[in-house]
Short mmCIF file of C-alpha atoms in Angstrom, two decimals:
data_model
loop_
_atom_site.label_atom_id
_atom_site.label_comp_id
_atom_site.label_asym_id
_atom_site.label_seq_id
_atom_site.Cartn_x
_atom_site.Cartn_y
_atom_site.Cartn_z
CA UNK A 1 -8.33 -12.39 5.83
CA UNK A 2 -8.44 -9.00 3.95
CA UNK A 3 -7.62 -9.98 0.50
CA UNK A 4 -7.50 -6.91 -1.98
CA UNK A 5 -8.30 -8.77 -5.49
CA UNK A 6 -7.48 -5.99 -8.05
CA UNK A 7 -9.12 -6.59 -11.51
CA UNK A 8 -6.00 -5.86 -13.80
CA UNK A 9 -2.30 -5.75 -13.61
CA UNK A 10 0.31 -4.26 -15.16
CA UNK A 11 2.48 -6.22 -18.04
CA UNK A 12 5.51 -4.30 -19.34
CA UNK A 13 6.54 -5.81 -22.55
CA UNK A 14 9.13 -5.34 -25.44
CA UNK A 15 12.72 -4.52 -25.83
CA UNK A 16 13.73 -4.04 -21.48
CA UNK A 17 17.14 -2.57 -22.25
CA UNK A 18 15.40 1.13 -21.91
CA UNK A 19 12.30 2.29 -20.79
CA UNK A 20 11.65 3.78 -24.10
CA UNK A 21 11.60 0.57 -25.40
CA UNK A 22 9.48 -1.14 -23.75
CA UNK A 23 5.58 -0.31 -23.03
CA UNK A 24 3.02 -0.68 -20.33
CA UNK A 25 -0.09 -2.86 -20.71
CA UNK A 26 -3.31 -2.90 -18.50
CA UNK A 27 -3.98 -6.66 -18.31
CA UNK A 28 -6.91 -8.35 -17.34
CA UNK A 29 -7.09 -10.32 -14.35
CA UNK A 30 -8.52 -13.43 -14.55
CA UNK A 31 -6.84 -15.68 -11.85
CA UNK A 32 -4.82 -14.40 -9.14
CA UNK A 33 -4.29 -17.24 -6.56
CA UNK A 34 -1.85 -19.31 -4.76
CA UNK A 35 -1.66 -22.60 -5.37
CA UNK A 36 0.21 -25.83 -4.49
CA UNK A 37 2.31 -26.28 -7.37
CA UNK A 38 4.70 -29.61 -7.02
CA UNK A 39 7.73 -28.22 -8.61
CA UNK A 40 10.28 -30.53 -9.96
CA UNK A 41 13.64 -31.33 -11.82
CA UNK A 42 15.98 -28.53 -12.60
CA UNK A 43 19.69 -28.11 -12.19
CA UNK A 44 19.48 -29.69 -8.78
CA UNK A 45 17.79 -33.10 -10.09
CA UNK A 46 15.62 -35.08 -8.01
CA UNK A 47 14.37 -32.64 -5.67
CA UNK A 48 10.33 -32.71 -5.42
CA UNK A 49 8.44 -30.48 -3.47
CA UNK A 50 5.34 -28.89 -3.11
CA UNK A 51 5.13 -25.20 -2.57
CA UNK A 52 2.55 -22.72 -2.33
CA UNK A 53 3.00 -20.70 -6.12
CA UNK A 54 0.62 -17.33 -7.02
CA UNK A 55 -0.45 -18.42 -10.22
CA UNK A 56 -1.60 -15.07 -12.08
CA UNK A 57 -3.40 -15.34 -15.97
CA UNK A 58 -3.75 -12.30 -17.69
CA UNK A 59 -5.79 -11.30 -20.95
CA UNK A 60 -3.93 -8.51 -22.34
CA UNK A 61 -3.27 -7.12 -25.80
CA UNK A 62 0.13 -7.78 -27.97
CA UNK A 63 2.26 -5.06 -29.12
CA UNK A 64 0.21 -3.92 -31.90
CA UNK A 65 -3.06 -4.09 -30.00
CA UNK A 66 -4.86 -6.19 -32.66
CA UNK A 67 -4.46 -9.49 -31.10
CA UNK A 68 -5.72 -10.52 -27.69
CA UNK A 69 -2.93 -12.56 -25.42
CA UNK A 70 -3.05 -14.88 -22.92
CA UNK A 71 -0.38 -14.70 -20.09
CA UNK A 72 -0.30 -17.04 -17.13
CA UNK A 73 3.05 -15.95 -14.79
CA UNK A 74 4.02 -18.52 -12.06
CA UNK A 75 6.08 -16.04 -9.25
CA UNK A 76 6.94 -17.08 -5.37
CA UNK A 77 6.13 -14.98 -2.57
CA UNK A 78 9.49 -16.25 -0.77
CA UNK A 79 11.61 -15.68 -3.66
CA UNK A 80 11.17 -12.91 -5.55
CA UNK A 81 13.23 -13.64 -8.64
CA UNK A 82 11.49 -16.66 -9.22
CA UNK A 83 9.11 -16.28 -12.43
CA UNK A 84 8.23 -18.56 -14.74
CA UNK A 85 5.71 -17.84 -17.65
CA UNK A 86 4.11 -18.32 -20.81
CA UNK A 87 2.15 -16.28 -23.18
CA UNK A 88 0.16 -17.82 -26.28
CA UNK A 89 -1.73 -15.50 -28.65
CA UNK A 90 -5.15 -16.07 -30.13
CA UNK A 91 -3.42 -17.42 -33.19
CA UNK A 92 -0.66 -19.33 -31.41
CA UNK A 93 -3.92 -20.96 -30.08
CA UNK A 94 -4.10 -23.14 -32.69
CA UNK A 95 -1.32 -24.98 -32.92
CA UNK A 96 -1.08 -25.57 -28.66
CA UNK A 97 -4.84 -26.74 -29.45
CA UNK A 98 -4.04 -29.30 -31.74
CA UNK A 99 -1.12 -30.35 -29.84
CA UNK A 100 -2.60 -30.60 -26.23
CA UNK A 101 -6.23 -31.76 -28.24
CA UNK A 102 -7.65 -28.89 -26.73
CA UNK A 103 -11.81 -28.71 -27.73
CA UNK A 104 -12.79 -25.15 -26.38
CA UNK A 105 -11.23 -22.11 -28.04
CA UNK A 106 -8.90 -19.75 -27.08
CA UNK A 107 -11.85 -17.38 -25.11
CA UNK A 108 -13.36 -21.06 -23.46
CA UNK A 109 -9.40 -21.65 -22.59
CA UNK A 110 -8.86 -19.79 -19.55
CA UNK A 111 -12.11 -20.54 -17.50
CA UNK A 112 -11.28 -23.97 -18.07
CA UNK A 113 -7.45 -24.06 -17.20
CA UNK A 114 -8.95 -21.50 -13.82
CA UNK A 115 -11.36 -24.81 -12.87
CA UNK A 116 -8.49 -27.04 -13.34
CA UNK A 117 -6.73 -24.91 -10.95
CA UNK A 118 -9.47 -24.35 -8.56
CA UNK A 119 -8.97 -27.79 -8.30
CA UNK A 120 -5.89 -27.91 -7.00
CA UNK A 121 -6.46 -25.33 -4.69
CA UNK A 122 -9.70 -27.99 -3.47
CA UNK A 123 -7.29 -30.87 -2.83
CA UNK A 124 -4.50 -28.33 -1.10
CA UNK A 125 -3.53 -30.29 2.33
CA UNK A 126 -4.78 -33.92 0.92
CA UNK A 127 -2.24 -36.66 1.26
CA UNK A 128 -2.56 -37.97 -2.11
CA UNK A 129 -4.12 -35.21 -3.67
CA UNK A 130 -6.71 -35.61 -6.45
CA UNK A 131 -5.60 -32.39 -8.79
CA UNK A 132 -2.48 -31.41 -8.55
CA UNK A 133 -0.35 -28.78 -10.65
CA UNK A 134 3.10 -29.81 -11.34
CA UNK A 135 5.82 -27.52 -12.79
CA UNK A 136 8.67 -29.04 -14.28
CA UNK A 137 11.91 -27.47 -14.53
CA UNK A 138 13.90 -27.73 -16.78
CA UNK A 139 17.74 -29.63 -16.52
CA UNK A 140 19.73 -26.82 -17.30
CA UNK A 141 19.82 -23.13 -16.07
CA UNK A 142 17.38 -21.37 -18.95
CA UNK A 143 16.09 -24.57 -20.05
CA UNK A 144 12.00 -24.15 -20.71
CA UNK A 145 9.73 -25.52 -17.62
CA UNK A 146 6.31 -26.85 -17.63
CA UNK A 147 3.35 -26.03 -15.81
CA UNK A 148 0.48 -28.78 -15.84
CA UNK A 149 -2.63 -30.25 -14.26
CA UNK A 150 -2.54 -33.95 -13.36
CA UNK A 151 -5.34 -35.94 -11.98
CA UNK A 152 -4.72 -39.15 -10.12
CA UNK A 153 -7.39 -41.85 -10.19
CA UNK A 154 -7.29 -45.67 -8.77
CA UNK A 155 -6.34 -46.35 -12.08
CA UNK A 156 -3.78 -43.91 -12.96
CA UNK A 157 -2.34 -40.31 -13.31
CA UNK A 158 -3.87 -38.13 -16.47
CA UNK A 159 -2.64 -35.29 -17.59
CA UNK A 160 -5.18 -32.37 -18.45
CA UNK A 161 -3.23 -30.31 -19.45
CA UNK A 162 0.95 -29.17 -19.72
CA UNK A 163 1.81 -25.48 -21.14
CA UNK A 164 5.47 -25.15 -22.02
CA UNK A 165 6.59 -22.00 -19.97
CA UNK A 166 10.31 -19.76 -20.00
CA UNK A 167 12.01 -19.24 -16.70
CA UNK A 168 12.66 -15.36 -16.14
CA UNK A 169 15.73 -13.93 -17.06
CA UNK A 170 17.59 -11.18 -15.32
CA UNK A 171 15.40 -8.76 -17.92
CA UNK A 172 12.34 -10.44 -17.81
CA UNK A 173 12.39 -10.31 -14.48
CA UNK A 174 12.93 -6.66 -14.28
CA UNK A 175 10.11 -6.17 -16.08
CA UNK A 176 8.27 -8.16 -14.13
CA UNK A 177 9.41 -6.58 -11.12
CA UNK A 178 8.49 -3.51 -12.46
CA UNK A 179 5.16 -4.48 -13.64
CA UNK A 180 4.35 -5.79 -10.28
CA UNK A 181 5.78 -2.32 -8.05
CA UNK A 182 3.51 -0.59 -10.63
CA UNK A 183 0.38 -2.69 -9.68
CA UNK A 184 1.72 -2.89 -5.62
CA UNK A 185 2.10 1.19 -5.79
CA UNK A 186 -1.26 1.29 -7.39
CA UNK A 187 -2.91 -0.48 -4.57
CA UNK A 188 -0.47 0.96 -2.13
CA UNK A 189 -2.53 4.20 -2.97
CA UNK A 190 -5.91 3.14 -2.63
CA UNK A 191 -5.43 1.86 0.70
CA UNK A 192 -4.04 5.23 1.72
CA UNK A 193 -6.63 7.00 0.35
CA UNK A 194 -9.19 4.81 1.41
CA UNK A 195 -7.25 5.44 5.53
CA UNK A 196 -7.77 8.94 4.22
CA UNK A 197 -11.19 9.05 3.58
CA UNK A 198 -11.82 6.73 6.90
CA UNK A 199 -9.81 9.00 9.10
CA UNK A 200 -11.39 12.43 7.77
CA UNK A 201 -15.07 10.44 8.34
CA UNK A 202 -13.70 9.08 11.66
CA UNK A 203 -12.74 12.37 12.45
CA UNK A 204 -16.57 13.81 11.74
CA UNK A 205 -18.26 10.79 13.55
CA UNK A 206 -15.94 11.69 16.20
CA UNK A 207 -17.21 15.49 16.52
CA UNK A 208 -21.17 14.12 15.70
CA UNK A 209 -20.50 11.44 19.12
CA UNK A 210 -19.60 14.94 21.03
CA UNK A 211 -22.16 16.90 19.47
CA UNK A 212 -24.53 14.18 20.26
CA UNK A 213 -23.58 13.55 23.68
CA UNK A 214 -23.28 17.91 24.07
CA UNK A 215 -27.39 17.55 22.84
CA UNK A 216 -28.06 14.39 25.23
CA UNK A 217 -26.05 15.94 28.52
CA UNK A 218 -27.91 19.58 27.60
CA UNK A 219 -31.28 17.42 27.68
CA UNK A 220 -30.52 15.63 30.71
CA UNK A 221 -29.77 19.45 32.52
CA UNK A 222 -32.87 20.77 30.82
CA UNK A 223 -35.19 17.82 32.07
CA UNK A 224 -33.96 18.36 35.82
CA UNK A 225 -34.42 21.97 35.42
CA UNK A 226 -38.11 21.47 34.20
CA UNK A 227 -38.64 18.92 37.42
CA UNK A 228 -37.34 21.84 39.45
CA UNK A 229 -38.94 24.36 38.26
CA UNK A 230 -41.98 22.45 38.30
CA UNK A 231 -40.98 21.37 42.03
CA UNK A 232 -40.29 24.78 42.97
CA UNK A 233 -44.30 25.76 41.38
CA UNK A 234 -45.15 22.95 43.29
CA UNK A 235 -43.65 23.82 46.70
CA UNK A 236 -45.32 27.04 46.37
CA UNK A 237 -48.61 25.98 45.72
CA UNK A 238 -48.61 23.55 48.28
CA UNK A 239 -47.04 26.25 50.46
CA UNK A 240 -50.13 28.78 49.49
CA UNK A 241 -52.64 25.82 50.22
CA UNK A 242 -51.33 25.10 53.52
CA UNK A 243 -51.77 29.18 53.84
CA UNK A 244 -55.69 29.08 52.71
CA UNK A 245 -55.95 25.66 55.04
CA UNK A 246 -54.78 27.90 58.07
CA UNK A 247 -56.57 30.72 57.06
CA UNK A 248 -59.67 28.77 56.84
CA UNK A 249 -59.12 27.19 60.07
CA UNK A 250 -58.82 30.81 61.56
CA UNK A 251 -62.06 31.96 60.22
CA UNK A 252 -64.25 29.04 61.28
CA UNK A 253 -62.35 29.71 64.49
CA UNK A 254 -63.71 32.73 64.83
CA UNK B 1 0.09 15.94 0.21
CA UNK B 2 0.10 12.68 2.74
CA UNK B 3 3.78 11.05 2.40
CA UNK B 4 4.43 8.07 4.02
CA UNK B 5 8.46 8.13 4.94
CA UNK B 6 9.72 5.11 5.43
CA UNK B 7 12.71 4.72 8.16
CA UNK B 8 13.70 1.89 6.58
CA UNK B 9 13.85 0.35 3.43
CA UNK B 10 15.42 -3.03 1.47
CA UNK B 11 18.05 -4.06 -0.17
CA UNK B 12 18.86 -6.88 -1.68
CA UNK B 13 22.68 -8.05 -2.26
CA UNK B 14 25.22 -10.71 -3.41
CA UNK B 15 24.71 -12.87 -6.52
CA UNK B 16 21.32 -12.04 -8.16
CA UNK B 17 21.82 -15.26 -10.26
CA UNK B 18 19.16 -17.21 -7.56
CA UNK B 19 17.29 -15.95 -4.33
CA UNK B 20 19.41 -18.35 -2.29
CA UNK B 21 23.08 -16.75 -2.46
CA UNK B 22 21.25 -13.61 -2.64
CA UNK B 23 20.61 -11.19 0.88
CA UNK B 24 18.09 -8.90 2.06
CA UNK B 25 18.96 -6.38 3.89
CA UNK B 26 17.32 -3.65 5.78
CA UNK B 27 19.12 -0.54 6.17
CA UNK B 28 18.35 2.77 7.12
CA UNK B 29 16.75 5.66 5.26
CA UNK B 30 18.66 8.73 5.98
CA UNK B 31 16.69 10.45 2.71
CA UNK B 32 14.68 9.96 0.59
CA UNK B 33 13.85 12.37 -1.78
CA UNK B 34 12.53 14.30 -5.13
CA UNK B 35 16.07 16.18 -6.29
CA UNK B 36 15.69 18.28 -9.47
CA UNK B 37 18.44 16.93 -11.12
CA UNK B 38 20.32 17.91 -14.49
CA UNK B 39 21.27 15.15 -16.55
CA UNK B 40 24.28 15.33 -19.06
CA UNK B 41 26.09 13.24 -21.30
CA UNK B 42 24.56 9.73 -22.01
CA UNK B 43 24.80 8.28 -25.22
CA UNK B 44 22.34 10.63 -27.16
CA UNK B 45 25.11 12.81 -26.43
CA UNK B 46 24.76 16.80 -25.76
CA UNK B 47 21.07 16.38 -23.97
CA UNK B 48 20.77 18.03 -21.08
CA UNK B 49 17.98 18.41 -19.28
CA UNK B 50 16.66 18.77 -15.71
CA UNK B 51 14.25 16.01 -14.27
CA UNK B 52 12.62 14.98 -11.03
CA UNK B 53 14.80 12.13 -9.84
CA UNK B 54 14.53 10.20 -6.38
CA UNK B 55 17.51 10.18 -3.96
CA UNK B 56 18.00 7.69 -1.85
CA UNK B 57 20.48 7.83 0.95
CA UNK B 58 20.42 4.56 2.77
CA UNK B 59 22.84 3.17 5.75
CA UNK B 60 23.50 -0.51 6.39
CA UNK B 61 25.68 -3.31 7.04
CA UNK B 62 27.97 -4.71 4.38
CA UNK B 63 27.72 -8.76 3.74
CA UNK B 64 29.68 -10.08 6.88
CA UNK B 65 27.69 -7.39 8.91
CA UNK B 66 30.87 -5.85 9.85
CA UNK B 67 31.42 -2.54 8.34
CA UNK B 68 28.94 -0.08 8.02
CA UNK B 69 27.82 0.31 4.17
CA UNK B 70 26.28 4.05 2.57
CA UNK B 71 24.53 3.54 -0.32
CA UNK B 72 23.01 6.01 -2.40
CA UNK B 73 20.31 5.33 -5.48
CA UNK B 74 19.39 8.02 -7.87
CA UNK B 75 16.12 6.39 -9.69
CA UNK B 76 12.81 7.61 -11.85
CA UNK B 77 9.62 7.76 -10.95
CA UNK B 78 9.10 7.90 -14.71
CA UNK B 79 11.18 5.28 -15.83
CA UNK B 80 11.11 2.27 -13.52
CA UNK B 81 14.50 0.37 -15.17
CA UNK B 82 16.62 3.86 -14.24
CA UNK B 83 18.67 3.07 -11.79
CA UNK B 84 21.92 4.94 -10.69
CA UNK B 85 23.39 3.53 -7.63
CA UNK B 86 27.10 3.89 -5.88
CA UNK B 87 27.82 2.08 -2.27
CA UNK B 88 31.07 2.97 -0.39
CA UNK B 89 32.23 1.19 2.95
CA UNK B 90 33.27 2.88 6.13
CA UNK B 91 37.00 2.00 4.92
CA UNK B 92 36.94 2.76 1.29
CA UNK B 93 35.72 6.33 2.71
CA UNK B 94 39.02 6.91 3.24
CA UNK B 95 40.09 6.81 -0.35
CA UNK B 96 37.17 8.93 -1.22
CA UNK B 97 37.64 11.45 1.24
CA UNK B 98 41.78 12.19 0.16
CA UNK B 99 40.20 12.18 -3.61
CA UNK B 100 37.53 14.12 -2.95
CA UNK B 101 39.71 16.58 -0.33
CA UNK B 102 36.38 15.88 2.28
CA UNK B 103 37.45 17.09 5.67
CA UNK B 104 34.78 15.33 7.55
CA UNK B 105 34.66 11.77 8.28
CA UNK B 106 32.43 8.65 7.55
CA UNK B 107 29.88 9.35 9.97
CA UNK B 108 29.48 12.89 9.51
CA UNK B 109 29.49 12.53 5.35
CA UNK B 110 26.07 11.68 4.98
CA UNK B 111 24.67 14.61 6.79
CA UNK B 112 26.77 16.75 4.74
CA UNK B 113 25.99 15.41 1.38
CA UNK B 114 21.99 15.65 2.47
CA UNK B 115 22.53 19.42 3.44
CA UNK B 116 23.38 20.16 -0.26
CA UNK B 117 20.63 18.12 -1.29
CA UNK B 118 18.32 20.03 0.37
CA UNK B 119 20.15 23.09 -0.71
CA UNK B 120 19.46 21.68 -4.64
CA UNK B 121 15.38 21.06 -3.10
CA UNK B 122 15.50 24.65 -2.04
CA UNK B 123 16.95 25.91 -5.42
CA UNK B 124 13.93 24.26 -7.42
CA UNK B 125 12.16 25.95 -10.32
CA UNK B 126 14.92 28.89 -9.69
CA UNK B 127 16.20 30.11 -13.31
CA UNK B 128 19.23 29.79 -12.73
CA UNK B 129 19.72 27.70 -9.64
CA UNK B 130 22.22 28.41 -6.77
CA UNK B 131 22.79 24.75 -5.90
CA UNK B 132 22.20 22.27 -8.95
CA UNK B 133 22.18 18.07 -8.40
CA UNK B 134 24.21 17.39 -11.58
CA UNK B 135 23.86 13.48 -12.93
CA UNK B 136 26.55 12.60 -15.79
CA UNK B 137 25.99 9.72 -18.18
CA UNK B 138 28.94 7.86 -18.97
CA UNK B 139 29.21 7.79 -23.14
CA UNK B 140 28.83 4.57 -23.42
CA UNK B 141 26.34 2.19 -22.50
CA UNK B 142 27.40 0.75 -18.91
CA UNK B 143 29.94 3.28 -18.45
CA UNK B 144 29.89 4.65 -15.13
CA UNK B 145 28.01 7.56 -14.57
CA UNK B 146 28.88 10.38 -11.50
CA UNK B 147 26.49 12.46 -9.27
CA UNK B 148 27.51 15.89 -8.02
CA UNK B 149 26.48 19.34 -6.48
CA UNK B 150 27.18 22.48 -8.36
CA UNK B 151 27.38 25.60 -6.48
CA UNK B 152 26.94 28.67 -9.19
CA UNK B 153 28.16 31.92 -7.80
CA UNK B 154 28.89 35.41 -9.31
CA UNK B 155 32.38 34.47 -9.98
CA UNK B 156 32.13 31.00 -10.73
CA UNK B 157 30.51 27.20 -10.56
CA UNK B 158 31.92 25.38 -7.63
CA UNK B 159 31.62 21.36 -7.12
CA UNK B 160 31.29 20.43 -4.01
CA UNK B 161 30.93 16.89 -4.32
CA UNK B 162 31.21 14.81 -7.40
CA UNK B 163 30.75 10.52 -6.49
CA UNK B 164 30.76 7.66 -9.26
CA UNK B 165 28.11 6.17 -9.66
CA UNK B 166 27.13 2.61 -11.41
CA UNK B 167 24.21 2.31 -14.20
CA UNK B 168 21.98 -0.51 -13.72
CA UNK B 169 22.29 -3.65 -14.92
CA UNK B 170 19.52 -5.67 -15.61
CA UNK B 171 20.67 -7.97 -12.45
CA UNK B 172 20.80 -5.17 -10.31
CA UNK B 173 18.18 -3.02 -11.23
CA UNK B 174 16.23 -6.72 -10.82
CA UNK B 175 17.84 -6.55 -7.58
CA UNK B 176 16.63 -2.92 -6.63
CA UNK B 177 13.17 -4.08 -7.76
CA UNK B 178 12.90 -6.55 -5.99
CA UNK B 179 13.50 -4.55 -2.58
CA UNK B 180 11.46 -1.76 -3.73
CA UNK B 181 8.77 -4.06 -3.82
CA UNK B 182 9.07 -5.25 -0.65
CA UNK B 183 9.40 -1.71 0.66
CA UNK B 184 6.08 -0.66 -1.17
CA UNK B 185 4.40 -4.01 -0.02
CA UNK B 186 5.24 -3.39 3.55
CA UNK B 187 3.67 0.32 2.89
CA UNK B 188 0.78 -1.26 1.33
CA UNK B 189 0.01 -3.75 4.40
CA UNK B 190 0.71 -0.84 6.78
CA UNK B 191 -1.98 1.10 4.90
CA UNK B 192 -4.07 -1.81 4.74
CA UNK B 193 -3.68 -2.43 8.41
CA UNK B 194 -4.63 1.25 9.19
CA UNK B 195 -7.55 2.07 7.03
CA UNK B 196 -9.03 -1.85 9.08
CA UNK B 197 -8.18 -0.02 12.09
CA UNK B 198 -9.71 3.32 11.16
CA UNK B 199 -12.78 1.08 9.69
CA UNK B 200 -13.52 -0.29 12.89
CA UNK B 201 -13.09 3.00 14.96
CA UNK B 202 -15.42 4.19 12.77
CA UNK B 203 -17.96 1.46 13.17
CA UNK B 204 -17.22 2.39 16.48
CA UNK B 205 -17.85 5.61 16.60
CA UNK B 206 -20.78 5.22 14.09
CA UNK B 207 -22.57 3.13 16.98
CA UNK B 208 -21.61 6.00 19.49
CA UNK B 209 -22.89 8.21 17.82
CA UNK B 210 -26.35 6.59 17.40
CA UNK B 211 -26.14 5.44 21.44
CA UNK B 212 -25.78 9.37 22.29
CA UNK B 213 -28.51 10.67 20.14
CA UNK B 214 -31.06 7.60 20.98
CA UNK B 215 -29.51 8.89 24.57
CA UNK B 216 -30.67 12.85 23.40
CA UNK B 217 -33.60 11.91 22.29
CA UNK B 218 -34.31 9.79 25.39
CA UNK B 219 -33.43 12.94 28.07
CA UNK B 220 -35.70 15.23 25.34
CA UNK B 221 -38.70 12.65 25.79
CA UNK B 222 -37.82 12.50 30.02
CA UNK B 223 -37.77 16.48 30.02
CA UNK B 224 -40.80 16.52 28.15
CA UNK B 225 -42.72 13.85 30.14
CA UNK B 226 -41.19 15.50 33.63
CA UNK B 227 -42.66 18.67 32.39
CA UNK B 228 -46.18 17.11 31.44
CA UNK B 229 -46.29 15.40 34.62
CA UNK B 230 -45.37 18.66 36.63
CA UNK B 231 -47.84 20.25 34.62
CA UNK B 232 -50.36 17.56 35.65
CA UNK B 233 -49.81 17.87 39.35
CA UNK B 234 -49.53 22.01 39.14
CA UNK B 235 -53.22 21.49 36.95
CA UNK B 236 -54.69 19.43 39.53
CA UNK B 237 -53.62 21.68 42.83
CA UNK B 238 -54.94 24.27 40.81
CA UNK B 239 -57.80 22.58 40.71
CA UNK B 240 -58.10 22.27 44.02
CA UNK B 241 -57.15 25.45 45.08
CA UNK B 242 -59.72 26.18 43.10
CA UNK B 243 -62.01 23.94 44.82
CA UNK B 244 -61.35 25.25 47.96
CA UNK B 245 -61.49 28.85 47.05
CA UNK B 246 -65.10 28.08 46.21
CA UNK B 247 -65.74 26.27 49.09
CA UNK B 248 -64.32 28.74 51.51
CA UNK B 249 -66.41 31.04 49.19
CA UNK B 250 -70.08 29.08 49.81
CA UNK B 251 -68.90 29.09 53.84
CA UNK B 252 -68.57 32.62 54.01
CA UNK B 253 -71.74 32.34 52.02
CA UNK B 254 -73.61 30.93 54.66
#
């Protein structure tokens, strides 16, 4: 399948009561993939299911450009106001280090938490799955979820890793919303000017195929006229010989 | 400029609390347009200025599919969280119309209400325009807000149509969002789908053209060996005509 893999994405953060208020970041993509995600708890309880989640981390700047960010946003393509996401900065690094005994720093971070979930994506399908990512609602409506990796052995399930992420909101979903029409619009446009640019060459190739076939059809005429004419030299030469033949004929007759 | 217009577009209704007692609905686009519009009022107060806002004039069912639903959306491409939206039912036309002292009916509204639309299109960039879109804030934030058409004439400024309208909520403009995005994604894939298509033609049409001039270059080669070998054959009668001439020359010789 066609997949069109765009290298950033638009994040619209601060205050989402106006557009004034808020601003427009060009993110960097660095993981952009469904995965099956095992989601579990909430409101309704016991329910446990595996669905197919996009999974999208971003490394983007915070407000005052100084610090880099790390966003990972967990969205549905079957339910669009499902969003669930976390952002850590390279000082809030620190402290999720320590606590989740994290050894790589916060630049190491995402290629590691990406092969963690390239994982999952390897053991998609598998009945008891080696990797799988598991996001944890939380009981209550609002309550923080929790996106993490577990690995299941003979011996037993180990965790590698468990970020604490925010459901969306009615506002941070708009903003995500927005965000996203942004980046869909974006590539919404290079597709129609890349049928653009395809139809106007189409459209050329098309007139070269008749030029070409104008060239090869006024070929084919001139080759048959050449054979005719050439015939036609031909006929008469063999026409004059037979004359000089007769001719000949007559004088030794005489 | 290449505009792709829709027929149809999303929308997405009932409670926006979860995707589940939330609808999608797909209702049709009876305009969609750029309307220089003046804005008043708001809570800045006395601004007033004129800005290129999007009209959307859609037609669909309402939730038990019943009764026919218009819905107009006044939005920014500018600001993606502006969002000024009013929806009136075939029957609550009939309040609308006594208020409003509209002589035609349900049906035949829409058409009307585009007409001086495109009369406000027509009047663009005019100094002092003829027909003027005219969008008032409400003072307060979440008031209601009201679209109209102004008529200015010699003698004086005539409304022809003033509707109330609804600010956007976070929930709905999450709502309007999330159909826009669908709408855009659908344009996207369309795209998508076309510039394959085109791709191929033109891979197509790439080899077509190479088969018709290797075809051209094939006939030049056949005229040019047809001529050579004509040329041969005309060469060697010569020849022999020339042989014979001498011969015929060495018998009258002798």
């Amino acid at each position: 399948a066609m997949t069109h893999q765009p290298t950033s994405s638009h994040v619209i953060e601060g205050d989402p009561s106006s557009w004034k208020t808020s601003y427009v970041e060009n993110a960097t993509n660095l993981f952009n993939k469904d995965v099956p995600v095992c989601v579990k708890g909430g409101p309704d309880g016991a329910s446990e299911k595996i669905e197919e989640l996009t999974v999208r981390i971003l490394l983007g700047l915070n407000k005052t450009k100084q610090h880099k960010v790390l966003r990972v946003q967990v969205t549905s393509d079957s339910d669009p106001f499902f969003f669930h996401s976390m952002e850590v900065s390279e000082e809030e690094f620190q402290s999720l280090k320590v606590e989740q005994s994290i050894l790589v720093d916060f630049h190491q971070f995402p290629d590691k938490f990406i092969e963690l979930l390239e994982e999952c994506v390897a053991s998609r399908g598998e009945a008891n799955p080696r990797f799988l990512a598991v996001l944890r609602l939380g009981a209550e409506e609002g309550d923080d979820s929790a996106l993490g990796v577990v690995e299941t052995n003979k011996f037993k399930h180990l965790s590698h890793i468990s970020l604490a992420f925010r459901p969306g909101d009615d506002a941070s979903i708009k903003k995500y919303l927005a965000a996203r029409l942004m980046d869909v619009k974006g590539e919404r446009d290079v597709w129609r000017r890349s049928h653009g640019d395809a139809s106007d060459e189409l459209r050329d190739a098309r007139a070269a195929v008749e030029a070409a076939a104008a060239e090869a059809t006024a070929q084919r005429e001139a080759a048959r006229d050449a054979q005719a004419a050439a015939q036609a030299r031909l006929d008469e030469l063999a026409a004059k010989l037979k004359r000089s033949a007769l001719e000949e004929l007559e004088n030794t007759k005489t």
